Coordinates of C-alpha atoms in Angstrom, one line a residue:
Chain A
M1243 CA 8.0 12.3 -12.8
K1244 CA 10.9 11.5 -12.6
R1245 CA 12.5 14.3 -14.9
S1246 CA 10.4 16.8 -12.3
S1247 CA 12.4 15.2 -9.2
L1248 CA 15.5 15.3 -10.9
T1249 CA 15.0 18.8 -11.0
V1250 CA 13.9 19.3 -7.2
F1251 CA 16.9 17.3 -6.2
S1252 CA 19.2 19.6 -8.8
L1253 CA 17.4 22.9 -7.4
T1254 CA 18.6 21.7 -4.2
L1255 CA 21.5 21.3 -4.8
S1256 CA 22.5 24.6 -6.5
F1257 CA 20.8 26.3 -3.6
V1258 CA 23.0 24.5 -1.3
A1259 CA 25.8 25.3 -3.3
L1260 CA 24.6 28.6 -3.1
V1261 CA 24.6 28.9 0.2
T1262 CA 28.3 27.6 1.0
A1263 CA 29.3 29.7 -1.7
C1264 CA 27.9 32.6 0.1
N1265 CA 29.9 31.8 3.5
Q1266 CA 33.7 32.4 1.6
S1267 CA 33.8 36.6 2.5
T1268 CA 34.9 37.1 6.0
T1269 CA 33.5 40.4 7.6
S1270 CA 33.9 41.1 11.1
E1271 CA 32.0 44.2 13.1
T1272 CA 34.6 45.0 15.1
S1273 CA 36.5 48.3 13.7
Q1274 CA 34.9 50.7 11.5
K1275 CA 35.9 53.4 9.3
G1276 CA 36.4 57.3 10.0
D1277 CA 32.9 58.1 8.2
G1278 CA 31.2 55.4 10.4
K1279 CA 31.2 53.1 7.9
K1280 CA 33.2 49.5 7.4
L1281 CA 36.0 49.6 5.1
V1282 CA 35.1 47.1 1.7
I1283 CA 38.0 45.6 -0.2
G1284 CA 37.6 43.3 -3.3
A1285 CA 40.6 40.5 -3.7
T1286 CA 40.7 38.8 -6.9
M1287 CA 43.6 36.1 -6.8
L1288 CA 45.2 33.9 -9.7
S1289 CA 44.3 30.4 -8.7
M1290 CA 42.0 29.2 -5.4
Q1291 CA 44.1 26.3 -6.4
N1292 CA 47.6 27.1 -5.7
E1293 CA 48.4 26.5 -2.3
F1294 CA 51.3 29.6 -2.6
I1295 CA 48.7 31.8 -3.9
V1296 CA 46.5 30.6 -0.2
N1297 CA 48.9 31.2 1.6
V1298 CA 49.2 34.6 0.5
H1299 CA 45.5 34.9 1.1
D1300 CA 44.5 33.5 4.2
E1301 CA 47.0 36.5 4.9
I1302 CA 45.2 38.5 3.6
A1303 CA 42.0 37.1 4.8
K1304 CA 43.0 37.1 8.6
K1305 CA 44.4 40.6 8.5
A1306 CA 41.5 41.7 7.2
G1307 CA 39.6 40.4 10.0
E1308 CA 41.7 42.1 12.7
A1309 CA 41.5 44.9 11.0
G1310 CA 37.2 45.0 10.7
V1311 CA 37.3 45.2 7.2
E1312 CA 35.0 43.7 4.9
L1313 CA 36.7 41.6 2.4
I1314 CA 35.2 40.2 -0.7
T1315 CA 37.1 37.2 -2.3
V1316 CA 36.5 36.1 -5.9
D1317 CA 38.7 33.0 -7.7
A1318 CA 40.1 34.0 -11.5
E1319 CA 41.0 30.9 -12.0
R1320 CA 44.2 31.5 -14.1
S1321 CA 41.8 33.5 -16.9
A1322 CA 42.9 37.5 -17.3
L1323 CA 38.8 37.9 -18.6
K1324 CA 37.1 36.7 -15.4
Q1325 CA 39.6 38.4 -13.5
V1326 CA 38.9 41.5 -15.6
E1327 CA 35.3 41.1 -15.3
Q1328 CA 35.5 40.5 -11.2
V1329 CA 37.2 44.4 -11.0
E1330 CA 34.4 45.4 -13.1
S1331 CA 31.8 44.2 -10.4
F1332 CA 34.5 45.5 -7.5
I1333 CA 34.5 48.6 -9.3
A1334 CA 29.8 49.0 -9.4
Q1335 CA 30.1 47.3 -6.2
K1336 CA 31.9 50.5 -4.8
V1337 CA 34.0 48.5 -2.7
D1338 CA 36.7 51.1 -1.1
A1339 CA 40.0 49.6 -3.0
I1340 CA 40.7 46.6 -4.8
I1341 CA 43.9 44.0 -4.4
M1342 CA 44.2 42.4 -7.2
N1343 CA 47.1 39.1 -7.7
P1344 CA 47.4 39.0 -11.7
C1345 CA 46.6 36.7 -13.7
E1346 CA 48.5 37.6 -16.6
V1347 CA 50.8 40.9 -17.1
E1348 CA 49.4 42.1 -20.3
A1349 CA 45.6 40.8 -20.2
S1350 CA 45.1 41.9 -16.4
S1351 CA 46.2 45.8 -16.7
P1352 CA 42.1 46.9 -18.2
A1353 CA 41.5 46.0 -14.8
V1354 CA 43.9 48.4 -13.0
T1355 CA 43.4 50.5 -15.9
K1356 CA 38.9 50.5 -14.9
A1357 CA 39.5 50.4 -11.7
L1358 CA 41.8 54.0 -11.6
A1359 CA 39.7 55.3 -13.6
A1360 CA 36.3 54.6 -11.1
K1361 CA 38.7 56.0 -8.5
I1362 CA 39.3 52.8 -6.6
P1363 CA 42.7 52.4 -5.8
I1364 CA 44.0 49.2 -7.2
I1365 CA 47.2 47.3 -5.2
N1366 CA 48.9 44.4 -6.9
V1367 CA 49.8 41.5 -5.1
N1368 CA 52.7 39.2 -5.9
S1369 CA 53.0 39.8 -9.8
E1370 CA 52.5 42.5 -11.9
T1371 CA 50.8 44.1 -14.6
S1372 CA 52.4 46.7 -17.2
V1373 CA 49.5 49.4 -16.0
K1374 CA 51.1 50.6 -13.4
P1375 CA 48.4 50.1 -10.1
S1376 CA 48.3 52.1 -6.6
A1377 CA 50.5 50.5 -5.4
F1378 CA 52.5 46.3 -5.5
V1379 CA 53.7 44.4 -3.1
G1380 CA 55.7 41.1 -4.5
S1381 CA 59.0 40.0 -4.8
D1382 CA 61.1 40.2 -8.0
D1383 CA 60.8 36.6 -9.1
V1384 CA 63.9 36.9 -11.4
E1385 CA 66.1 37.2 -8.1
S1386 CA 64.5 34.0 -6.6
A1387 CA 66.2 32.7 -9.7
R1388 CA 69.5 34.6 -9.1
I1389 CA 69.8 32.8 -5.5
A1390 CA 68.6 29.4 -6.5
M1391 CA 71.3 29.0 -9.6
K1392 CA 74.0 30.8 -7.4
F1393 CA 73.3 28.1 -5.1
I1394 CA 73.7 25.4 -7.6
A1395 CA 77.1 27.0 -8.5
D1396 CA 78.6 27.3 -5.3
K1397 CA 77.9 24.1 -4.7
L1398 CA 79.6 22.6 -7.8
G1399 CA 81.9 24.7 -7.5
G1400 CA 81.2 26.6 -11.2
K1401 CA 81.5 24.1 -13.1
G1402 CA 79.1 21.1 -14.1
N1403 CA 75.6 19.9 -15.9
V1404 CA 72.5 21.6 -15.3
V1405 CA 69.2 20.9 -16.4
M1406 CA 66.2 23.3 -15.7
I1407 CA 62.5 22.3 -15.1
H1408 CA 60.4 25.2 -16.4
G1409 CA 57.0 26.3 -14.8
Y1410 CA 54.0 26.8 -17.9
M1411 CA 55.9 28.0 -20.9
G1412 CA 55.4 31.6 -21.3
Q1413 CA 53.7 32.5 -17.9
A1414 CA 55.1 35.3 -16.1
A1415 CA 57.4 33.7 -13.4
Q1416 CA 58.2 31.1 -15.7
I1417 CA 60.0 33.5 -17.8
K1418 CA 61.6 35.5 -15.2
R1419 CA 62.8 32.5 -13.0
E1420 CA 64.0 32.0 -16.4
Q1421 CA 65.9 34.5 -16.4
G1422 CA 67.6 35.2 -13.4
A1423 CA 68.6 31.6 -14.1
R1424 CA 70.2 32.5 -17.3
E1425 CA 72.1 35.3 -15.8
I1426 CA 73.8 33.3 -13.0
L1427 CA 74.8 30.7 -15.8
K1428 CA 76.1 33.6 -18.3
Q1429 CA 78.4 33.8 -15.6
Y1430 CA 80.1 30.6 -15.3
P1431 CA 80.6 29.1 -18.7
N1432 CA 81.8 26.2 -17.1
L1433 CA 78.2 25.3 -16.0
K1434 CA 76.2 23.8 -18.6
L1435 CA 72.9 23.3 -19.6
I1436 CA 72.4 20.0 -21.0
A1437 CA 68.6 20.3 -21.2
H1438 CA 65.6 21.9 -20.4
Q1439 CA 62.3 21.5 -20.7
T1440 CA 58.6 21.9 -18.9
G1441 CA 57.6 20.4 -16.1
E1442 CA 54.1 21.9 -15.9
W1443 CA 53.9 23.6 -11.9
D1444 CA 53.8 19.8 -12.0
R1445 CA 54.6 17.2 -9.7
A1446 CA 54.1 14.3 -11.5
K1447 CA 55.1 15.3 -15.3
A1448 CA 58.6 16.8 -13.6
M1449 CA 59.1 13.1 -12.2
S1450 CA 58.6 11.6 -16.0
L1451 CA 60.5 14.1 -17.3
M1452 CA 63.6 13.8 -14.6
E1453 CA 63.1 10.3 -15.4
N1454 CA 63.5 10.6 -18.7
W1455 CA 66.2 12.5 -18.4
I1456 CA 68.5 10.3 -16.1
Q1457 CA 67.4 7.6 -18.8
S1458 CA 69.2 10.0 -21.6
Y1459 CA 72.0 11.7 -19.5
G1460 CA 72.5 9.2 -16.2
S1461 CA 75.0 10.2 -14.0
D1462 CA 76.5 13.2 -16.3
I1463 CA 73.5 14.9 -14.7
N1464 CA 75.4 17.5 -11.3
A1465 CA 72.2 19.6 -10.9
V1466 CA 68.5 20.3 -11.2
F1467 CA 66.9 23.6 -11.0
A1468 CA 63.3 23.4 -11.2
H1469 CA 61.0 26.4 -11.5
N1470 CA 58.8 25.3 -8.0
D1471 CA 59.4 22.9 -5.0
E1472 CA 56.4 21.0 -6.2
M1473 CA 58.6 20.2 -10.0
G1474 CA 62.2 20.4 -7.7
L1475 CA 60.2 17.4 -5.4
G1476 CA 58.9 15.6 -8.3
A1477 CA 62.7 15.2 -9.8
V1478 CA 63.6 14.6 -5.9
K1479 CA 61.4 11.5 -6.2
A1480 CA 62.9 10.5 -9.7
L1481 CA 66.2 10.8 -8.4
T1482 CA 65.7 8.7 -5.3
D1483 CA 64.0 6.0 -7.0
A1484 CA 67.3 6.4 -9.6
G1485 CA 69.5 5.9 -6.5
L1486 CA 71.0 9.4 -8.2
K1487 CA 69.9 11.9 -5.3
N1488 CA 73.3 11.7 -3.1
K1489 CA 75.0 12.8 -6.5
V1490 CA 73.0 14.9 -7.8
V1491 CA 71.9 18.8 -6.5
V1492 CA 68.8 19.5 -6.3
V1493 CA 67.3 23.3 -5.5
S1494 CA 63.4 25.0 -6.6
I1495 CA 61.3 27.7 -5.1
D1496 CA 59.2 28.3 -2.8
A1497 CA 59.9 27.1 -0.1
I1498 CA 56.2 25.1 0.3
P1499 CA 55.7 22.5 3.5
D1500 CA 56.3 19.5 1.5
G1501 CA 59.6 21.4 0.2
L1502 CA 60.4 22.8 4.0
Q1503 CA 60.2 19.0 4.8
A1504 CA 62.2 18.0 1.9
V1505 CA 65.4 20.1 2.7
Q1506 CA 65.3 19.3 6.3
K1507 CA 65.4 15.2 5.1
G1508 CA 68.1 16.7 3.0
T1509 CA 66.5 15.1 0.1
L1510 CA 65.5 19.1 -1.3
D1511 CA 69.4 20.4 -1.3
A1512 CA 67.4 24.1 -1.0
T1513 CA 64.7 26.2 -1.8
V1514 CA 64.1 29.9 -2.2
F1515 CA 61.6 31.1 0.5
Q1516 CA 58.7 33.6 -0.8
N1517 CA 56.9 34.8 1.5
A1518 CA 53.3 34.6 1.1
E1519 CA 52.5 35.8 4.6
Q1520 CA 54.7 38.8 4.4
Q1521 CA 52.9 39.9 0.6
G1522 CA 49.7 39.1 2.1
A1523 CA 49.9 41.3 5.1
K1524 CA 51.3 43.9 3.6
A1525 CA 48.8 44.1 0.8
I1526 CA 46.0 44.7 3.0
E1527 CA 47.9 46.9 5.2
T1528 CA 48.3 49.3 1.9
A1529 CA 44.9 49.0 1.0
V1530 CA 43.3 49.8 3.8
K1531 CA 46.2 52.6 4.5
I1532 CA 45.4 54.0 0.6
A1533 CA 41.2 53.9 1.2
N1534 CA 41.6 56.0 4.9
G1535 CA 43.3 58.3 2.8
Q1536 CA 46.8 57.4 5.0
P1537 CA 50.5 57.7 3.4
Y1538 CA 51.6 54.6 2.4
E1539 CA 54.9 53.1 -0.2
K1540 CA 53.8 52.6 -4.1
E1541 CA 56.4 50.2 -4.0
V1542 CA 57.0 47.5 -1.3
L1543 CA 59.5 44.4 -2.3
I1544 CA 59.7 41.4 0.6
P1545 CA 63.2 39.8 0.4
F1546 CA 63.3 36.3 -1.0
Q1547 CA 65.1 33.7 1.4
L1548 CA 67.5 31.3 0.3
V1549 CA 66.3 27.7 2.7
T1550 CA 68.9 24.9 2.8
K1551 CA 68.9 21.9 5.4
A1552 CA 71.0 24.6 7.8
N1553 CA 68.4 26.9 8.2
V1554 CA 65.1 25.9 7.3
A1555 CA 63.6 24.8 11.2
Q1556 CA 63.0 28.7 11.0
F1557 CA 60.9 28.5 8.5
M1558 CA 59.1 25.7 9.8
K1559 CA 56.0 26.2 11.3
Chain B
M463 CA 13.2 -12.6 -27.2
K464 CA 17.0 -14.3 -26.8
N465 CA 16.8 -15.5 -29.9
A466 CA 16.5 -12.0 -31.8
L467 CA 18.7 -11.3 -29.3
D468 CA 21.6 -13.5 -30.4
T469 CA 20.5 -12.4 -33.9
Y470 CA 21.3 -8.8 -33.2
L471 CA 24.4 -9.8 -31.5
K472 CA 26.1 -11.8 -33.9
P473 CA 26.8 -9.3 -36.7
V474 CA 28.4 -7.3 -34.2
R475 CA 30.8 -9.6 -33.2
E476 CA 31.0 -9.9 -36.6
S477 CA 32.5 -7.0 -37.1
Y478 CA 34.3 -6.4 -34.1
N479 CA 36.5 -9.6 -35.1
T480 CA 37.0 -7.8 -38.8
R481 CA 38.0 -5.0 -37.1
V482 CA 40.3 -7.1 -35.0
R483 CA 42.0 -8.7 -37.8
R484 CA 42.3 -5.0 -39.3
L485 CA 43.8 -3.9 -36.6
G486 CA 46.6 -6.2 -36.9
K487 CA 47.1 -6.0 -40.8
V488 CA 48.0 -2.4 -40.6
G489 CA 46.8 1.3 -38.6
I490 CA 48.3 1.3 -35.0
V491 CA 50.2 -1.9 -34.0
I492 CA 52.8 -1.1 -37.7
A493 CA 53.2 2.6 -36.5
F494 CA 53.4 1.5 -32.9
I495 CA 56.1 -1.1 -33.8
L496 CA 57.6 1.0 -36.2
I497 CA 58.2 4.3 -34.2
C498 CA 59.3 2.2 -31.7
L499 CA 62.2 1.4 -33.6
A500 CA 62.9 4.7 -35.4
L501 CA 63.6 5.5 -31.9
S502 CA 65.9 2.7 -31.3
L503 CA 67.4 3.7 -34.0
I504 CA 68.0 7.8 -33.3
T505 CA 69.0 7.4 -29.7
P506 CA 70.8 3.9 -27.7
R507 CA 69.1 5.0 -24.3
F508 CA 65.2 4.5 -25.9
L509 CA 65.3 0.3 -26.1
T510 CA 66.9 -0.2 -23.0
V511 CA 65.2 -2.3 -20.0
S512 CA 65.2 0.2 -17.5
N513 CA 64.1 2.6 -20.5
L514 CA 60.7 0.8 -21.0
M515 CA 59.9 0.4 -17.7
I516 CA 59.8 4.0 -17.2
V517 CA 57.9 4.1 -19.9
V518 CA 55.2 2.1 -19.2
T519 CA 55.0 2.9 -14.9
Q520 CA 54.1 6.6 -17.4
V521 CA 51.9 5.0 -19.1
S522 CA 50.3 2.8 -16.1
I523 CA 48.0 5.7 -15.1
N524 CA 47.1 7.6 -18.7
A525 CA 45.7 3.4 -19.9
L526 CA 43.9 2.8 -16.9
L527 CA 41.7 6.1 -17.9
A528 CA 41.8 5.0 -20.8
F529 CA 40.7 1.5 -20.6
G530 CA 37.5 2.4 -18.5
V531 CA 36.7 5.3 -21.4
T532 CA 36.6 3.0 -23.8
F533 CA 34.0 1.1 -22.3
V534 CA 31.8 4.8 -22.3
I535 CA 33.1 5.3 -25.2
I536 CA 31.4 1.7 -26.8
T537 CA 28.7 2.3 -26.1
G538 CA 28.5 5.7 -27.7
G539 CA 29.1 7.6 -24.6
I540 CA 31.9 9.7 -23.3
D541 CA 34.0 10.5 -20.2
L542 CA 34.9 14.1 -19.7
S543 CA 35.3 13.6 -15.7
L544 CA 38.4 11.4 -15.5
G545 CA 41.0 14.1 -14.2
S546 CA 38.6 15.3 -11.7
M547 CA 38.1 11.8 -10.5
V548 CA 41.6 11.5 -10.0
A549 CA 42.4 14.2 -8.2
V550 CA 38.9 13.3 -5.9
T551 CA 40.2 9.6 -5.5
G552 CA 44.0 10.7 -4.9
V553 CA 43.1 12.8 -2.0
V554 CA 40.0 10.4 -0.8
A555 CA 43.1 8.1 -0.4
A556 CA 45.6 10.5 1.0
T557 CA 43.1 11.6 3.6
F558 CA 43.5 7.9 5.4
A559 CA 47.0 7.1 4.2
H560 CA 49.1 8.7 7.0
P561 CA 51.0 6.8 8.6
D562 CA 50.2 5.2 11.7
T563 CA 46.5 5.5 11.1
Y564 CA 44.8 3.1 9.0
P565 CA 46.0 -0.4 7.3
V566 CA 46.6 0.0 3.6
A567 CA 44.0 -1.7 2.7
V568 CA 41.9 1.5 4.0
P569 CA 43.2 4.4 1.9
I570 CA 42.8 1.8 -1.5
L571 CA 39.0 0.9 -0.5
A572 CA 38.3 4.6 0.7
G573 CA 39.9 6.4 -3.2
L574 CA 38.1 3.1 -4.9
A575 CA 34.9 3.3 -3.5
S576 CA 34.9 7.1 -4.3
G577 CA 35.7 6.5 -7.3
L578 CA 32.7 4.2 -7.5
L579 CA 30.7 5.6 -6.5
F580 CA 31.7 9.2 -8.6
G581 CA 31.1 7.1 -11.8
A582 CA 28.1 6.1 -10.6
F583 CA 26.5 9.5 -10.1
N584 CA 27.6 10.1 -13.4
G585 CA 25.9 7.2 -14.9
F586 CA 22.2 7.6 -12.8
V587 CA 22.0 11.3 -14.0
I588 CA 23.3 9.8 -17.9
T589 CA 20.5 7.3 -17.6
R590 CA 17.8 9.2 -15.8
S591 CA 17.9 12.1 -17.6
K592 CA 18.3 12.9 -21.1
V593 CA 20.8 15.3 -20.3
P594 CA 23.8 13.9 -23.1
P595 CA 26.9 12.4 -21.6
F596 CA 28.8 15.6 -23.0
I597 CA 27.3 18.0 -20.7
V598 CA 26.6 15.6 -17.5
T599 CA 30.5 14.8 -17.5
L600 CA 31.1 18.3 -18.5
G601 CA 29.2 19.6 -15.3
T602 CA 30.8 16.5 -13.0
M603 CA 34.5 17.4 -13.8
T604 CA 33.7 20.8 -12.1
I605 CA 32.5 19.2 -9.2
G606 CA 34.9 17.3 -9.3
R607 CA 37.7 19.3 -9.1
G608 CA 35.8 21.6 -6.8
L609 CA 35.5 18.5 -4.1
A610 CA 38.5 18.3 -4.4
L611 CA 39.3 21.3 -3.3
I612 CA 36.9 21.5 -0.5
L613 CA 38.5 18.0 0.7
S614 CA 42.1 18.7 0.9
K615 CA 41.2 22.9 1.7
G616 CA 43.0 23.3 -1.5
R617 CA 46.9 22.2 -0.4
P618 CA 48.4 18.7 -1.1
I619 CA 48.6 16.3 1.3
S620 CA 51.4 14.9 2.0
N621 CA 53.2 13.0 5.1
L622 CA 51.7 9.4 3.2
S623 CA 53.1 6.0 4.8
D624 CA 55.8 3.2 3.1
S625 CA 53.2 0.4 2.5
F626 CA 50.7 3.4 1.0
N627 CA 54.0 4.7 -1.4
F628 CA 54.3 0.9 -2.7
I629 CA 51.9 0.9 -4.8
G630 CA 53.0 3.3 -7.0
G631 CA 57.0 3.5 -6.1
G632 CA 57.5 -0.2 -5.3
Q633 CA 58.6 -3.0 -7.1
L634 CA 57.5 -6.8 -7.1
L635 CA 60.4 -9.7 -8.9
G636 CA 61.8 -6.3 -10.7
V637 CA 59.0 -5.5 -11.5
P638 CA 57.5 -1.7 -10.7
M639 CA 54.1 -2.7 -9.1
P640 CA 52.1 0.3 -11.4
I641 CA 53.0 -1.9 -14.2
I642 CA 51.9 -4.8 -12.3
I643 CA 48.8 -3.4 -11.7
L644 CA 48.1 -2.1 -15.6
I645 CA 48.8 -6.2 -16.5
L646 CA 46.2 -7.3 -14.3
L647 CA 43.6 -4.1 -14.9
F648 CA 43.7 -4.6 -19.3
I649 CA 42.8 -8.6 -18.6
V650 CA 40.5 -7.9 -16.2
C651 CA 38.9 -5.3 -18.6
A652 CA 39.4 -7.5 -21.9
V653 CA 37.8 -10.4 -20.7
I654 CA 34.9 -7.9 -19.3
L655 CA 34.4 -7.0 -22.9
N656 CA 35.2 -9.5 -24.8
K657 CA 34.0 -13.0 -22.6
T658 CA 30.9 -11.4 -20.8
V659 CA 27.4 -10.6 -21.7
L660 CA 27.7 -7.0 -20.5
G661 CA 31.3 -6.8 -23.2
R662 CA 28.8 -7.7 -25.8
Y663 CA 25.8 -5.8 -24.6
M664 CA 27.9 -2.4 -24.6
Y665 CA 29.5 -2.9 -28.2
A666 CA 25.5 -3.4 -29.1
V667 CA 24.0 0.2 -27.1
G668 CA 26.7 1.7 -29.4
G669 CA 26.2 0.1 -32.6
N670 CA 22.7 1.1 -32.4
E671 CA 20.8 1.8 -29.3
Q672 CA 17.6 1.5 -30.3
A673 CA 18.3 -2.3 -31.6
A674 CA 19.7 -3.0 -29.0
K675 CA 17.0 -1.7 -26.7
A676 CA 14.6 -3.9 -29.1
S677 CA 16.4 -6.6 -28.5
G678 CA 15.5 -6.2 -24.5
I679 CA 19.2 -5.1 -23.8
R680 CA 18.8 -2.6 -20.5
L681 CA 20.1 0.5 -21.7
S682 CA 20.6 2.3 -18.1
T683 CA 21.6 -1.0 -16.9
V684 CA 24.9 -1.4 -18.9
K685 CA 25.3 2.5 -19.0
M686 CA 25.4 2.6 -15.2
A687 CA 27.9 -0.3 -15.3
V688 CA 30.5 1.5 -18.1
Y689 CA 29.9 4.9 -15.7
T690 CA 30.6 2.6 -12.6
M691 CA 33.2 0.9 -13.9
S692 CA 35.3 3.8 -15.9
G693 CA 35.3 5.7 -12.3
G694 CA 36.6 2.6 -10.4
L695 CA 39.4 2.8 -13.4
A696 CA 39.6 6.5 -12.6
A697 CA 40.2 5.7 -8.7
L698 CA 43.0 3.0 -9.6
A699 CA 45.2 5.2 -11.6
G700 CA 43.9 8.1 -9.0
I701 CA 45.5 6.1 -6.1
V702 CA 48.2 4.8 -8.0
L703 CA 49.6 8.6 -9.1
T704 CA 49.1 10.0 -5.5
S705 CA 51.4 6.9 -4.3
R706 CA 54.0 8.1 -7.1
I707 CA 54.4 11.2 -6.4
T708 CA 53.5 10.6 -2.2
T709 CA 51.2 12.4 -2.3
G710 CA 47.4 13.8 -2.5
Q711 CA 47.0 16.4 -5.3
P712 CA 44.1 19.0 -6.0
N713 CA 45.1 20.0 -8.9
A714 CA 46.1 16.5 -10.5
G715 CA 44.9 14.8 -13.7
A716 CA 43.7 18.3 -15.1
G717 CA 43.5 17.1 -18.5
F718 CA 44.1 13.8 -18.2
E719 CA 40.6 12.8 -20.0
L720 CA 41.8 14.2 -23.1
D721 CA 45.1 11.6 -22.9
A722 CA 42.9 9.0 -22.4
I723 CA 40.1 9.8 -25.0
A724 CA 43.4 10.1 -27.5
A725 CA 44.7 6.3 -26.2
A726 CA 41.3 4.9 -27.1
I727 CA 40.7 6.9 -30.3
I728 CA 44.4 6.3 -31.4
G729 CA 43.4 3.2 -30.7
G730 CA 40.8 2.5 -33.0
T731 CA 38.2 3.1 -30.7
S732 CA 34.6 5.1 -32.8
T733 CA 33.9 7.7 -31.3
S734 CA 30.7 7.3 -32.7
G735 CA 30.5 4.3 -30.5
G736 CA 30.3 0.0 -31.5
T737 CA 33.7 -0.5 -31.5
G738 CA 36.7 -0.7 -29.7
T739 CA 39.2 -2.7 -28.1
M740 CA 41.0 -3.1 -24.9
T741 CA 44.5 -4.2 -26.6
G742 CA 44.2 -0.9 -29.5
T743 CA 43.7 1.1 -26.4
L744 CA 46.7 -0.1 -24.8
I745 CA 49.1 0.9 -27.7
G746 CA 47.2 3.7 -27.8
A747 CA 48.6 4.9 -24.7
L748 CA 51.8 3.3 -25.1
L749 CA 52.4 4.8 -28.3
I750 CA 51.4 8.4 -26.6
G751 CA 54.8 7.3 -23.8
V752 CA 56.9 5.5 -26.3
I753 CA 56.4 9.3 -27.9
S754 CA 56.8 11.7 -24.8
N755 CA 59.6 9.3 -23.7
G756 CA 61.7 9.8 -26.8
L757 CA 60.8 13.5 -27.5
D758 CA 62.4 13.7 -23.7
L759 CA 65.1 11.8 -24.7
L760 CA 65.8 13.7 -27.9
N761 CA 65.7 17.0 -25.6
V762 CA 62.6 17.8 -28.3
S763 CA 61.1 21.3 -26.7
S764 CA 57.6 20.8 -25.8
Y765 CA 56.2 22.8 -27.8
Y766 CA 57.0 20.5 -30.6
Q767 CA 56.1 17.1 -28.1
Q768 CA 51.9 18.8 -28.3
V769 CA 52.1 19.2 -32.1
V770 CA 53.5 15.7 -33.1
M771 CA 50.9 14.9 -30.6
G772 CA 47.4 15.9 -32.4
I773 CA 48.9 15.4 -35.8
I774 CA 49.3 11.3 -34.4
I775 CA 45.8 11.7 -33.2
I776 CA 44.3 12.8 -36.6
G777 CA 46.7 10.4 -38.0
A778 CA 45.2 7.6 -36.3
V779 CA 41.6 8.7 -37.1
V780 CA 42.2 9.2 -41.0
L781 CA 44.0 5.8 -41.2
D782 CA 41.0 4.3 -39.6
S783 CA 38.5 6.1 -41.6
V784 CA 40.5 5.0 -45.0
N785 CA 40.5 1.4 -43.7
Q786 CA 36.7 1.6 -43.0
P787 CA 35.0 -0.4 -45.5
K788 CA 32.3 1.5 -48.0
N789 CA 28.8 0.6 -47.6

């Protein structure tokens, strides 16, 4: 008796979950493709737990709705294997185009190969794969770190001690942001990287790390470069608590709403704006163009912008 | 019935006491002291009041989770949903913690209630089905993560009131609030485990479930209690974390369950159930915190930090099994 009631309970639960899950795909009845069939585009996103990715996706969904495209979104949950399987399932569904926000440079590449082999256009958004897709929409991560580190160099007059908080080690964004930062460091021999460590993109982890660094380097630290705003804000919190924020320059990347607010308040000195909306909008635009057989650009690079207190207002919604 | 119960519980209590003595003799305490000693010799930055305050503050979140999972492991169970509960409760608390909305008690109570409810749900499914706790909490781990994302719409919830941020960031008489919360809950948990009937029942259930059942202990009540308490403690951890970083993060706490379980195991809690102490768990958590802090002070790469942590976990269990009296 007990068991059967539990079974009924769990079945009901899974049913409810299923119904809710099905609600995710965005549909619109308005416009249609030339031959009278509505365009269907599949999108697989790196992780819908990441605010930036959610913003990219929201714009894709919004523009898809406006264009009357049926969008099927799936979350790869940071697993390249899952992502490849999702693309396989898009191919089986015979979608008109695929938008992929790749999990990994190498491991997500088979998805591109498979889509191209099935003659379905595939557009990479935000990050790259080693196999070239039909089109790429995004920004060059190396450039964002160059902008951030250049800001630090200018602020410190090319001289001082810097610490760097890495993203998740080995991920494309982390590798490229480190590369860009080191390129600039090389140009300023008096700018010393005294410590660097991963904060795993996480605010709490970066805060603990910064607290520990403050213990070991104290006021020797002149600047912090964090690979994303979450970690930058963690560093700001630790520095503020230690009463050191006024003496240390903190710069990070992404310009998430919290980051922008901190820049406006003056606690975060600068962030680098990576335009999630533009990336999303251009991705779906390109996908529709290819699916309709219109001319399109193979590579759409959305420029980064440095955000400081002086220009933060124009980035805030 | 009462007599049968007492005669059963007596040996359990004794083996627990011998265990405490053994713990004092070797193992974790010595390891902890040695590592602290080594660190203070290597770097003068380690043994300072401000650094130690920071270590304990950083440890507080993991320790709260570890206290809860110690209860659970003593009864022979496991709770993998801790990290997700941290996220859910943090998001729930943050939702009610915006300035000029509710008094600070509301986010605290809401967060706590959501944690207790989540824990009770774990307990409910575990006691009403025959599904092992590992599987049930593996499931609720995913459910919890999903709920946190649903409740927060996948975005961090920021702009929290100063009074709420005081919980994780404030100080009372120069002592950071997380440390005060940690000490209070350590006392509460140690009292529950050592001085109450419920505590004794936990050891009994974990030591020998069938015997405990035969001597009249209601297994489901004890299990409901430990999972609910684990949820409550996870909620406190979630509230402290949210307040410390001044945002409710739906992806907070990922993997925290492993650190908490590691703290309990390093502290001498046996995964086969029936043994474990709050003091051991506290030292286990402190040890993890001290090592991570020390390696950061020495600027050791996080790659090596992970290797070191793994060695310590295995080492602690090996040490424990060597000390186990041979039957």
